[in-house]
Amino acid sequence: MSDVLGTTGLILNEPLLWEKGKPGRRGFSLPVRDVEVSPLDESLTSPGPDFPDLSEVDVVRHYTRLSTWNFGVDTGTYPLGSCTMKYNPKINDKQAALPGFSGAHPLLPQKLSQGLLRLMFELQRMLAEITGMDAVSLQPSAGAQGELTGMLLICAYHKSRGRKPSKILVPDTAHGTNPASAALCGYRPIPVSSNDKGILSVESVAEAMDEDTAGIMITNPNTLGLFEENLKGIVDLVHAKGGVVYGDGANMNAVLGIMDVGCTGLDVLHLNLHKTFSTPHGGGGPGSGPVCVKKHLEPFLPVPRVLEEEGKYVFSSDFPQSVGKLHAFYGNVGIMIRAYSYIRTMGAVNLKKASQLAVLNANYVKERLKATYHLPYDRPCMHECVFTDKNQSSAKVMTSDIAKRLMDYGFHPPTIYFPLVVNGAIMIEPTETESKDDLDRLIDALQAIAEEANNNPDLLHQAPIKCKRRRLDEVTAARKPILAG
Ligand SMILES: Cc1ncc(COP(=O)(O)O)c(C=O)c1O
């Protein structure tokens, strides 16, 4: 057993700065005055804002303590399935903060932005090479916006061929944003069930696919962390019926350098730069969901596009069939710079190794925990694995109790109750950046929690008990939220 049970959970309380202030405290000292006092004309001054008087140490401790109330990828293991909360090398943040990049205004003339335009152009090329697709738009600013872009492309493609299908197939193991993006584009999402192996069968797609169906949206690896082994057969079938295949490539960190998406016949794919290529997911911060397409969808890509013309890099909007603009200016450039830096510093060999480690780590966690937690699909997984609370339910311990107790052991909870196809899902994505030591600590903690479920279930019902905030009344919080004060 590792030292995980020794976690103290020590978190210091902290009042507001206004409550801490004491008249006369100072965070600075001025040299002794060597000139006569000359009072200001009081009719021209005001009392100024009501700021508290504070010393330097008051302020430093205040913000340092507040920072310890948060948990991030720099704090510890963050196994939030589907979100790929991996540690990212700081060099990539540093590159994005270089003054030439961070100070660049989007309205700068193109001839003064050649470096940034070149970076965007080369990033497009690198993503095309990584995915095996023909052309890329960096414009969408999230995975879900990439999906919406993909749907708009599919719609425009069908329209250009005189077709106006009304439906699109979405497997029950697709990411939850998929049906929403399809609906936003005017398509009716038709659910397709996965089989007893947790993947799609050609037969179930064949049953649902008809002439009024625009195509299918496939998340691969899917939200169970399983590889869609029948992909080729499904792609061929959908194409044969005039449909287009959309790939949700947000889980690309499982297959970098291993799967050539282009070869599988997918027509359009989005990536989540903020999962796979160096920016952490979450917090509502800026993201980037580039869309990669095969040649036949290229004319419809959003404008402006970044092109190279006679050795110069330019924005071009000269694409009459384009679906138009998806984002102010050109997308979230800071995330693109991090991704560019990540890809260049890793190189092809290490990108592949990162995916191999992501898969290895998930399978290690799966194998070591499957005797303790129920594993609904007991087969090799990709970058994440999904357990349930079935073994703990006789002690009336639920998935949410397990997840909340994990905070007492110093870990961010995993994703819970998702994917929806699994009752009481506990979805763990360890990511490639966790060492075996850290994985062992996480496994020890989950095993200790399972023992507590048997011996002291009440403890779990109260968890978390060492966190800054104890268990919230979630029903009241949802029904009567207090949003201020
Ligand atoms: C498989 C998959 N698709 C789509 C998304 C949506 O991405 P975003 O949150 O950037 O909109 C995610 C997010 O985690 C995802 O895991």
Coordinates of C-alpha atoms and ligand atoms in Angstrom, one line a residue:
M1 CA 0.0 0.0 0.0
S2 CA 1.4 3.4 -0.9
D3 CA 1.4 6.5 1.3
V4 CA -1.9 7.6 -0.1
L5 CA -3.8 7.1 3.2
G6 CA -1.5 9.6 4.9
T7 CA -3.1 12.5 3.0
T8 CA -3.9 15.2 5.6
G9 CA -6.3 17.2 3.6
L10 CA -5.1 20.4 5.3
I11 CA -6.7 23.5 3.8
L12 CA -6.4 26.9 5.4
N13 CA -9.4 29.1 5.9
E14 CA -9.3 32.5 4.4
P15 CA -11.5 35.6 4.9
L16 CA -12.2 38.2 2.3
L17 CA -9.4 40.9 1.9
W18 CA -12.0 43.4 3.2
E19 CA -12.3 41.4 6.4
K20 CA -8.5 41.1 6.8
G21 CA -7.7 44.8 6.3
K22 CA -6.7 46.9 9.4
P23 CA -6.4 50.7 9.2
G24 CA -2.8 51.8 8.8
R25 CA -1.3 48.5 7.4
R26 CA 0.9 49.1 4.3
G27 CA 2.3 47.0 1.6
F28 CA 5.0 49.6 0.8
S29 CA 7.3 52.1 2.4
L30 CA 8.2 55.5 0.9
P31 CA 11.5 57.3 1.6
V32 CA 11.4 60.0 4.3
R33 CA 10.0 63.2 2.8
D34 CA 12.6 65.9 2.1
V35 CA 10.3 68.6 0.8
E36 CA 7.7 70.9 2.4
V37 CA 4.1 69.5 2.7
S38 CA 1.8 71.0 0.2
P39 CA -1.8 70.0 0.9
L40 CA -4.1 69.2 -2.0
D41 CA -7.1 71.3 -2.8
E42 CA -9.8 69.2 -1.1
S43 CA -12.4 70.5 -3.5
L44 CA -10.6 68.7 -6.2
T45 CA -10.0 65.3 -4.5
S46 CA -12.4 62.5 -3.5
P47 CA -12.0 60.0 -0.7
G48 CA -11.1 57.3 -3.3
P49 CA -12.4 53.7 -3.4
D50 CA -13.0 51.8 -0.2
F51 CA -9.9 49.5 -0.4
P52 CA -8.7 47.7 2.7
D53 CA -5.3 48.5 4.2
L54 CA -3.1 45.4 3.9
S55 CA 0.5 44.4 4.3
E56 CA 2.5 42.5 1.6
V57 CA 2.4 39.3 3.6
D58 CA -1.4 39.6 4.0
V59 CA -1.9 39.8 0.3
V60 CA 0.6 37.1 -0.7
R61 CA -0.9 34.6 1.8
H62 CA -4.4 35.5 0.8
Y63 CA -3.8 34.6 -2.9
T64 CA -1.6 31.6 -2.1
R65 CA -4.2 30.1 0.2
L66 CA -7.0 30.7 -2.3
S67 CA -4.8 28.9 -4.9
T68 CA -4.7 25.8 -2.7
W69 CA -8.5 25.5 -2.8
N70 CA -8.4 24.6 -6.5
F71 CA -7.2 21.3 -8.0
G72 CA -5.6 21.2 -11.4
V73 CA -3.3 19.1 -13.6
D74 CA -0.4 20.7 -11.9
T75 CA -1.7 19.6 -8.5
G76 CA -2.1 15.8 -9.1
T77 CA -3.8 13.0 -10.9
Y78 CA -6.9 14.2 -12.7
P79 CA -8.6 11.1 -14.1
L80 CA -11.6 12.8 -15.6
G81 CA -12.7 10.4 -18.3
S82 CA -13.4 11.9 -21.8
C83 CA -11.7 15.2 -20.9
T84 CA -8.0 14.1 -21.2
M85 CA -6.7 16.2 -18.3
K86 CA -3.1 15.4 -18.9
Y87 CA -0.1 17.4 -17.7
N88 CA 1.2 19.5 -20.5
P89 CA 4.9 20.7 -20.8
K90 CA 5.2 24.3 -19.7
I91 CA 7.4 25.1 -22.7
N92 CA 4.2 25.2 -24.8
D93 CA 2.7 27.9 -22.6
K94 CA 5.9 29.8 -22.9
Q95 CA 5.9 29.8 -26.6
A96 CA 2.3 31.1 -26.7
A97 CA 3.4 33.9 -24.3
L98 CA 6.2 35.1 -26.6
P99 CA 5.6 38.8 -27.1
G100 CA 5.4 38.5 -30.9
F101 CA 2.5 36.0 -30.6
S102 CA 0.7 37.3 -27.5
G103 CA 0.9 40.9 -28.6
A104 CA -0.2 40.3 -32.2
H105 CA -3.5 42.1 -32.9
P106 CA -5.9 40.2 -35.2
L107 CA -6.2 43.3 -37.4
L108 CA -2.5 43.5 -38.1
P109 CA -1.8 43.6 -41.8
Q110 CA -1.0 40.2 -43.2
K111 CA 2.5 41.2 -44.2
L112 CA 3.3 42.0 -40.5
S113 CA 1.8 38.6 -39.4
Q114 CA 3.8 36.3 -41.5
G115 CA 5.3 34.3 -38.6
L116 CA 1.9 33.6 -37.1
L117 CA 0.3 32.8 -40.5
R118 CA 3.1 30.4 -41.3
L119 CA 2.6 28.7 -37.9
M120 CA -1.1 28.3 -38.7
F121 CA -0.4 27.0 -42.2
E122 CA 2.2 24.5 -41.0
L123 CA -0.1 23.4 -38.1
Q124 CA -2.8 22.7 -40.7
R125 CA -0.4 20.6 -42.7
M126 CA 0.8 18.7 -39.6
L127 CA -2.7 17.9 -38.6
A128 CA -3.5 16.7 -42.1
E129 CA -0.5 14.4 -42.0
I130 CA -1.3 13.1 -38.5
T131 CA -4.9 12.3 -39.5
G132 CA -4.3 11.3 -43.1
M133 CA -6.9 13.8 -44.3
D134 CA -6.5 16.3 -47.1
A135 CA -7.3 19.8 -45.8
V136 CA -7.8 21.4 -42.4
S137 CA -9.6 24.5 -40.9
L138 CA -8.3 25.7 -37.6
Q139 CA -11.3 28.0 -37.0
P140 CA -13.7 26.2 -34.7
S141 CA -13.0 27.1 -31.1
A142 CA -14.2 23.8 -29.4
G143 CA -14.9 20.2 -30.1
A144 CA -18.6 20.8 -30.2
Q145 CA -18.1 23.8 -32.6
G146 CA -15.9 21.5 -34.8
E147 CA -18.9 19.1 -34.9
L148 CA -21.2 21.8 -35.9
T149 CA -18.8 22.9 -38.6
G150 CA -18.6 19.3 -39.8
M151 CA -22.4 19.1 -39.9
L152 CA -22.6 22.3 -41.9
L153 CA -20.0 20.9 -44.4
I154 CA -22.0 17.7 -44.8
C155 CA -25.2 19.7 -45.3
A156 CA -23.5 21.9 -47.9
Y157 CA -22.0 18.8 -49.6
H158 CA -25.5 17.2 -49.9
K159 CA -27.0 20.4 -51.1
S160 CA -24.3 20.7 -53.8
R161 CA -25.5 17.3 -55.1
G162 CA -29.2 18.3 -55.0
R163 CA -29.9 16.3 -51.9
K164 CA -31.6 17.4 -48.6
P165 CA -31.6 14.5 -46.2
S166 CA -33.2 15.2 -42.8
K167 CA -31.6 12.6 -40.5
I168 CA -28.2 11.6 -39.2
L169 CA -27.2 8.4 -37.3
V170 CA -25.6 8.9 -33.9
P171 CA -24.5 5.8 -31.9
D172 CA -25.4 5.5 -28.2
T173 CA -21.7 5.5 -27.5
A174 CA -21.0 8.8 -29.3
H175 CA -20.1 11.9 -27.3
G176 CA -23.1 13.7 -25.9
T177 CA -22.3 16.8 -27.9
N178 CA -22.7 14.9 -31.2
P179 CA -26.6 14.7 -31.3
A180 CA -26.8 18.3 -30.1
S181 CA -24.5 19.6 -32.9
A182 CA -26.5 17.6 -35.5
A183 CA -29.7 19.0 -34.2
L184 CA -28.3 22.6 -34.2
C185 CA -27.7 22.1 -37.9
G186 CA -31.2 21.0 -38.5
Y187 CA -30.7 17.2 -38.6
R188 CA -32.8 14.7 -36.6
P189 CA -30.3 12.5 -34.7
I190 CA -31.3 8.8 -34.9
P191 CA -29.8 6.7 -32.1
V192 CA -28.1 3.5 -33.1
S193 CA -27.4 0.9 -30.3
S194 CA -24.0 -0.5 -29.7
N195 CA -23.7 -4.3 -29.3
D196 CA -22.8 -6.5 -26.4
K197 CA -19.1 -5.7 -27.0
G198 CA -19.7 -2.0 -26.6
I199 CA -19.1 -1.2 -30.3
L200 CA -21.2 -0.6 -33.4
S201 CA -22.1 -3.5 -35.7
V202 CA -22.5 -3.1 -39.4
E203 CA -26.0 -4.8 -39.2
S204 CA -27.4 -2.2 -36.7
V205 CA -26.2 0.7 -39.0
A206 CA -27.6 -1.1 -42.0
E207 CA -31.0 -1.3 -40.4
A208 CA -31.1 2.5 -39.6
M209 CA -29.4 3.8 -42.8
D210 CA -31.7 5.0 -45.6
E211 CA -31.8 7.5 -48.4
D212 CA -33.1 10.3 -46.1
T213 CA -30.1 9.9 -43.9
A214 CA -27.2 12.3 -44.3
G215 CA -24.6 10.0 -42.8
I216 CA -23.3 8.9 -39.4
M217 CA -21.3 10.5 -36.6
I218 CA -18.9 8.1 -35.1
T219 CA -16.8 8.7 -32.0
N220 CA -13.7 6.6 -32.2
P221 CA -12.4 5.4 -29.8
N222 CA -15.9 5.6 -28.4
T223 CA -17.0 7.0 -25.0
L224 CA -16.6 3.5 -23.5
G225 CA -12.9 3.8 -24.4
L226 CA -13.4 1.0 -27.0
F227 CA -12.1 0.9 -30.6
E228 CA -14.8 0.7 -33.3
E229 CA -13.5 -2.5 -34.9
N230 CA -16.2 -2.5 -37.6
L231 CA -15.4 1.0 -38.8
K232 CA -14.4 0.0 -42.3
G233 CA -17.6 -2.0 -43.0
I234 CA -19.8 0.8 -41.6
V235 CA -18.0 3.4 -43.7
D236 CA -18.5 1.4 -46.9
L237 CA -22.1 0.8 -46.1
V238 CA -22.9 4.5 -45.4
H239 CA -21.0 5.6 -48.5
A240 CA -22.9 3.0 -50.6
K241 CA -26.2 4.6 -49.5
G242 CA -25.0 8.2 -50.4
G243 CA -24.1 9.1 -46.8
V244 CA -21.1 10.9 -45.4
V245 CA -19.1 9.7 -42.4
Y246 CA -18.3 12.1 -39.6
G247 CA -15.5 11.1 -37.2
D248 CA -15.4 12.6 -33.7
G249 CA -11.6 12.6 -33.3
A250 CA -11.5 14.2 -29.9
N251 CA -10.1 11.0 -28.5
M252 CA -7.2 11.0 -30.9
N253 CA -4.7 10.8 -28.0
A254 CA -5.4 7.1 -28.1
V255 CA -4.4 6.5 -31.7
L256 CA -1.8 9.1 -32.7
G257 CA 0.7 7.6 -35.2
I258 CA -1.3 4.3 -35.0
M259 CA -4.5 4.9 -36.9
D260 CA -4.5 6.6 -40.3
V261 CA -8.1 8.1 -40.2
G262 CA -7.9 9.0 -43.9
C263 CA -7.4 5.3 -44.8
T264 CA -10.5 4.2 -43.0
G265 CA -12.6 6.3 -45.5
L266 CA -13.9 8.9 -43.0
D267 CA -14.9 12.1 -44.8
V268 CA -14.6 14.6 -42.0
L269 CA -13.1 14.6 -38.6
H270 CA -12.7 17.1 -35.8
L271 CA -9.8 17.1 -33.3
N272 CA -9.7 18.7 -29.8
L273 CA -6.4 20.5 -29.7
H274 CA -7.3 21.3 -26.1
K275 CA -7.4 17.6 -25.2
T276 CA -4.8 15.9 -27.4
F277 CA -2.3 18.6 -28.2
S278 CA -1.3 20.3 -25.0
T279 CA -4.0 22.6 -23.6
P280 CA -6.0 21.2 -20.7
H281 CA -9.7 20.7 -21.2
G282 CA -12.2 22.3 -19.0
G283 CA -12.8 25.4 -17.0
G284 CA -14.7 26.9 -19.9
G285 CA -11.5 28.3 -21.2
P286 CA -10.6 28.8 -24.8
G287 CA -10.4 25.6 -26.9
S288 CA -9.7 24.7 -30.5
G289 CA -11.6 22.1 -32.5
P290 CA -10.0 21.9 -36.0
V291 CA -11.9 20.2 -38.8
C292 CA -10.0 17.9 -41.2
V293 CA -11.7 16.9 -44.4
K294 CA -11.2 14.8 -47.5
K295 CA -10.8 16.5 -50.9
H296 CA -14.5 16.4 -51.8
L297 CA -15.5 18.5 -48.7
E298 CA -12.6 21.0 -49.0
P299 CA -14.5 23.6 -51.0
F300 CA -17.0 24.0 -48.2
L301 CA -14.5 24.7 -45.4
P302 CA -14.9 27.9 -43.4
V303 CA -13.3 31.1 -44.5
P304 CA -10.9 32.8 -44.3
R305 CA -8.4 30.0 -45.0
V306 CA -4.7 30.3 -44.5
L307 CA -2.8 29.6 -47.8
E308 CA 0.7 29.9 -49.1
E309 CA 1.1 31.9 -52.2
E310 CA 4.5 32.5 -53.8
G311 CA 6.3 32.1 -50.6
K312 CA 3.9 34.4 -48.6
Y313 CA 1.2 33.4 -46.2
V314 CA -2.2 34.9 -46.8
F315 CA -5.8 34.7 -45.6
S316 CA -8.2 33.9 -48.5
S317 CA -11.9 34.1 -48.6
D318 CA -12.2 33.3 -52.2
F319 CA -14.1 30.0 -51.8
P320 CA -17.6 30.6 -53.1
Q321 CA -19.0 27.3 -51.8
S322 CA -17.7 27.9 -48.2
V323 CA -20.1 27.6 -45.3
G324 CA -18.8 31.0 -44.1
K325 CA -17.2 32.1 -40.9
L326 CA -17.5 30.2 -37.7
H327 CA -15.5 32.4 -35.3
A328 CA -14.4 36.0 -34.8
F329 CA -11.2 36.5 -36.7
Y330 CA -9.3 33.1 -37.1
G331 CA -10.0 30.9 -34.0
N332 CA -8.2 30.7 -30.7
V333 CA -4.7 31.2 -31.9
G334 CA -3.0 30.7 -28.4
I335 CA -4.2 27.1 -28.4
M336 CA -2.9 26.6 -31.9
I337 CA 0.6 27.9 -30.8
R338 CA 0.6 25.4 -27.9
A339 CA -0.4 22.6 -30.2
Y340 CA 2.3 23.5 -32.8
S341 CA 4.9 23.6 -30.1
Y342 CA 3.7 20.3 -28.7
I343 CA 3.8 18.5 -32.0
R344 CA 7.2 20.0 -33.0
T345 CA 8.8 19.2 -29.6
M346 CA 7.4 15.7 -29.5
G347 CA 8.0 14.6 -33.0
A348 CA 6.3 11.7 -34.8
V349 CA 8.0 9.0 -32.7
N350 CA 7.0 10.5 -29.3
L351 CA 3.4 11.4 -30.4
K352 CA 2.9 7.7 -31.1
K353 CA 4.6 6.8 -27.8
A354 CA 2.2 9.2 -26.0
S355 CA -0.8 7.3 -27.4
Q356 CA 0.8 3.9 -26.6
L357 CA 1.3 5.1 -23.0
A358 CA -2.3 6.5 -22.7
V359 CA -3.6 3.0 -23.8
L360 CA -1.1 1.1 -21.5
N361 CA -2.0 3.3 -18.5
A362 CA -5.8 2.8 -19.0
N363 CA -5.4 -1.0 -19.4
Y364 CA -3.2 -1.1 -16.3
V365 CA -5.9 0.7 -14.2
K366 CA -8.6 -1.5 -15.7
E367 CA -6.7 -4.8 -15.0
R368 CA -5.8 -3.8 -11.4
L369 CA -9.3 -2.6 -10.4
K370 CA -11.5 -5.1 -12.2
A371 CA -11.6 -7.5 -9.2
T372 CA -12.8 -4.6 -7.0
Y373 CA -15.1 -2.6 -9.3
H374 CA -17.6 -4.1 -11.8
L375 CA -16.2 -3.8 -15.3
P376 CA -19.2 -4.0 -17.8
Y377 CA -17.0 -4.5 -20.9
D378 CA -14.1 -6.8 -19.9
R379 CA -11.9 -6.4 -23.0
P380 CA -8.9 -4.4 -23.9
C381 CA -9.6 -0.7 -23.8
M382 CA -8.0 2.3 -25.4
H383 CA -7.2 5.4 -23.4
E384 CA -10.0 5.2 -20.8
C385 CA -11.9 2.5 -19.0
V386 CA -15.4 2.4 -17.5
F387 CA -16.4 0.7 -14.2
T388 CA -19.7 0.8 -12.3
D389 CA -20.9 0.8 -8.7
K390 CA -22.6 -2.6 -9.0
N391 CA -20.3 -4.3 -6.5
Q392 CA -20.8 -1.6 -3.9
S393 CA -24.5 -1.2 -4.3
S394 CA -25.4 -3.9 -1.7
A395 CA -23.8 -1.5 0.9
K396 CA -25.9 1.3 -0.6
V397 CA -22.8 3.0 -1.8
M398 CA -23.2 4.8 -5.2
T399 CA -20.9 6.0 -7.9
S400 CA -21.2 9.6 -6.6
D401 CA -20.2 8.5 -3.1
I402 CA -17.1 6.8 -4.5
A403 CA -16.2 9.9 -6.6
K404 CA -16.6 12.3 -3.7
R405 CA -14.6 10.1 -1.3
L406 CA -11.7 10.1 -3.9
M407 CA -11.3 13.9 -3.2
D408 CA -10.4 13.0 0.5
Y409 CA -7.5 11.0 -0.9
G410 CA -6.2 13.9 -2.9
F411 CA -7.5 13.0 -6.4
H412 CA -9.8 14.8 -8.8
P413 CA -12.9 12.5 -9.2
P414 CA -13.3 10.6 -12.4
T415 CA -16.2 11.3 -14.8
I416 CA -19.4 9.8 -13.4
Y417 CA -22.7 8.7 -14.8
F418 CA -21.3 9.0 -18.3
P419 CA -21.4 7.4 -20.8
L420 CA -25.2 6.9 -20.4
V421 CA -25.1 3.4 -21.8
V422 CA -23.6 2.2 -18.5
N423 CA -25.6 2.5 -15.3
G424 CA -23.6 4.2 -12.6
A425 CA -20.6 4.7 -14.8
I426 CA -17.2 5.5 -13.3
M427 CA -15.1 6.6 -16.2
I428 CA -11.3 6.8 -15.7
E429 CA -8.9 8.3 -18.1
P430 CA -5.5 8.2 -16.5
T431 CA -3.7 9.8 -19.5
E432 CA -0.2 9.2 -20.8
T433 CA 1.5 11.6 -18.4
E434 CA 0.8 9.7 -15.2
S435 CA 3.7 7.6 -13.8
K436 CA 3.2 4.1 -12.5
D437 CA 3.7 5.4 -9.0
D438 CA 0.9 7.9 -9.4
L439 CA -1.4 5.3 -11.0
D440 CA -0.7 2.9 -8.1
R441 CA -1.6 5.7 -5.6
L442 CA -4.9 6.2 -7.5
I443 CA -5.6 2.4 -7.5
D444 CA -4.7 2.1 -3.8
A445 CA -7.2 4.9 -3.0
L446 CA -10.0 3.3 -5.1
Q447 CA -9.3 0.0 -3.4
A448 CA -9.3 1.6 0.1
I449 CA -12.7 3.2 -0.8
A450 CA -14.1 -0.1 -1.8
E451 CA -13.1 -1.5 1.6
E452 CA -14.7 1.5 3.3
A453 CA -17.9 0.8 1.3
N454 CA -18.0 -2.6 3.0
N455 CA -16.9 -1.6 6.5
N456 CA -18.1 2.0 6.9
P457 CA -20.5 3.0 4.2
D458 CA -21.7 6.0 6.2
L459 CA -18.3 7.6 5.8
L460 CA -18.7 7.5 2.0
H461 CA -22.2 8.9 2.3
Q462 CA -20.7 11.9 4.1
A463 CA -17.7 12.4 1.8
P464 CA -15.9 14.5 1.1
I465 CA -14.9 15.3 4.7
K466 CA -11.4 16.8 4.2
C467 CA -12.2 19.2 1.4
K468 CA -12.7 22.9 1.8
R469 CA -16.5 22.4 1.1
R470 CA -18.2 19.4 2.5
R471 CA -20.9 17.5 0.6
L472 CA -23.3 20.0 -1.0
D473 CA -27.1 19.6 -1.0
E474 CA -27.2 19.1 -4.7
V475 CA -31.0 19.1 -5.0
T476 CA -31.3 22.5 -3.3
A477 CA -28.3 23.8 -5.2
A478 CA -30.0 22.9 -8.5
R479 CA -33.5 24.0 -7.5
K480 CA -32.6 27.2 -5.5
P481 CA -29.2 28.3 -6.7
I482 CA -27.6 31.3 -4.9
L483 CA -25.6 32.8 -7.7
A484 CA -24.2 35.9 -5.9
G485 CA -22.9 36.9 -2.5
Ligands
LIG1 C1 -15.2 12.5 -27.7 C2 -15.6 14.0 -27.5 N1 -16.2 14.6 -28.5 C3 -16.5 15.9 -28.3 C4 -16.2 16.6 -27.2 C5 -16.6 18.1 -27.1 O1 -15.5 18.9 -27.0 P1 -15.6 20.4 -26.4 O2 -15.8 20.2 -24.9 O3 -14.4 21.1 -26.7 O4 -16.8 21.1 -27.0 C6 -15.5 16.0 -26.2 C7 -15.1 16.7 -25.0 O5 -14.5 16.2 -24.1 C8 -15.2 14.6 -26.3 O6 -14.5 13.9 -25.4

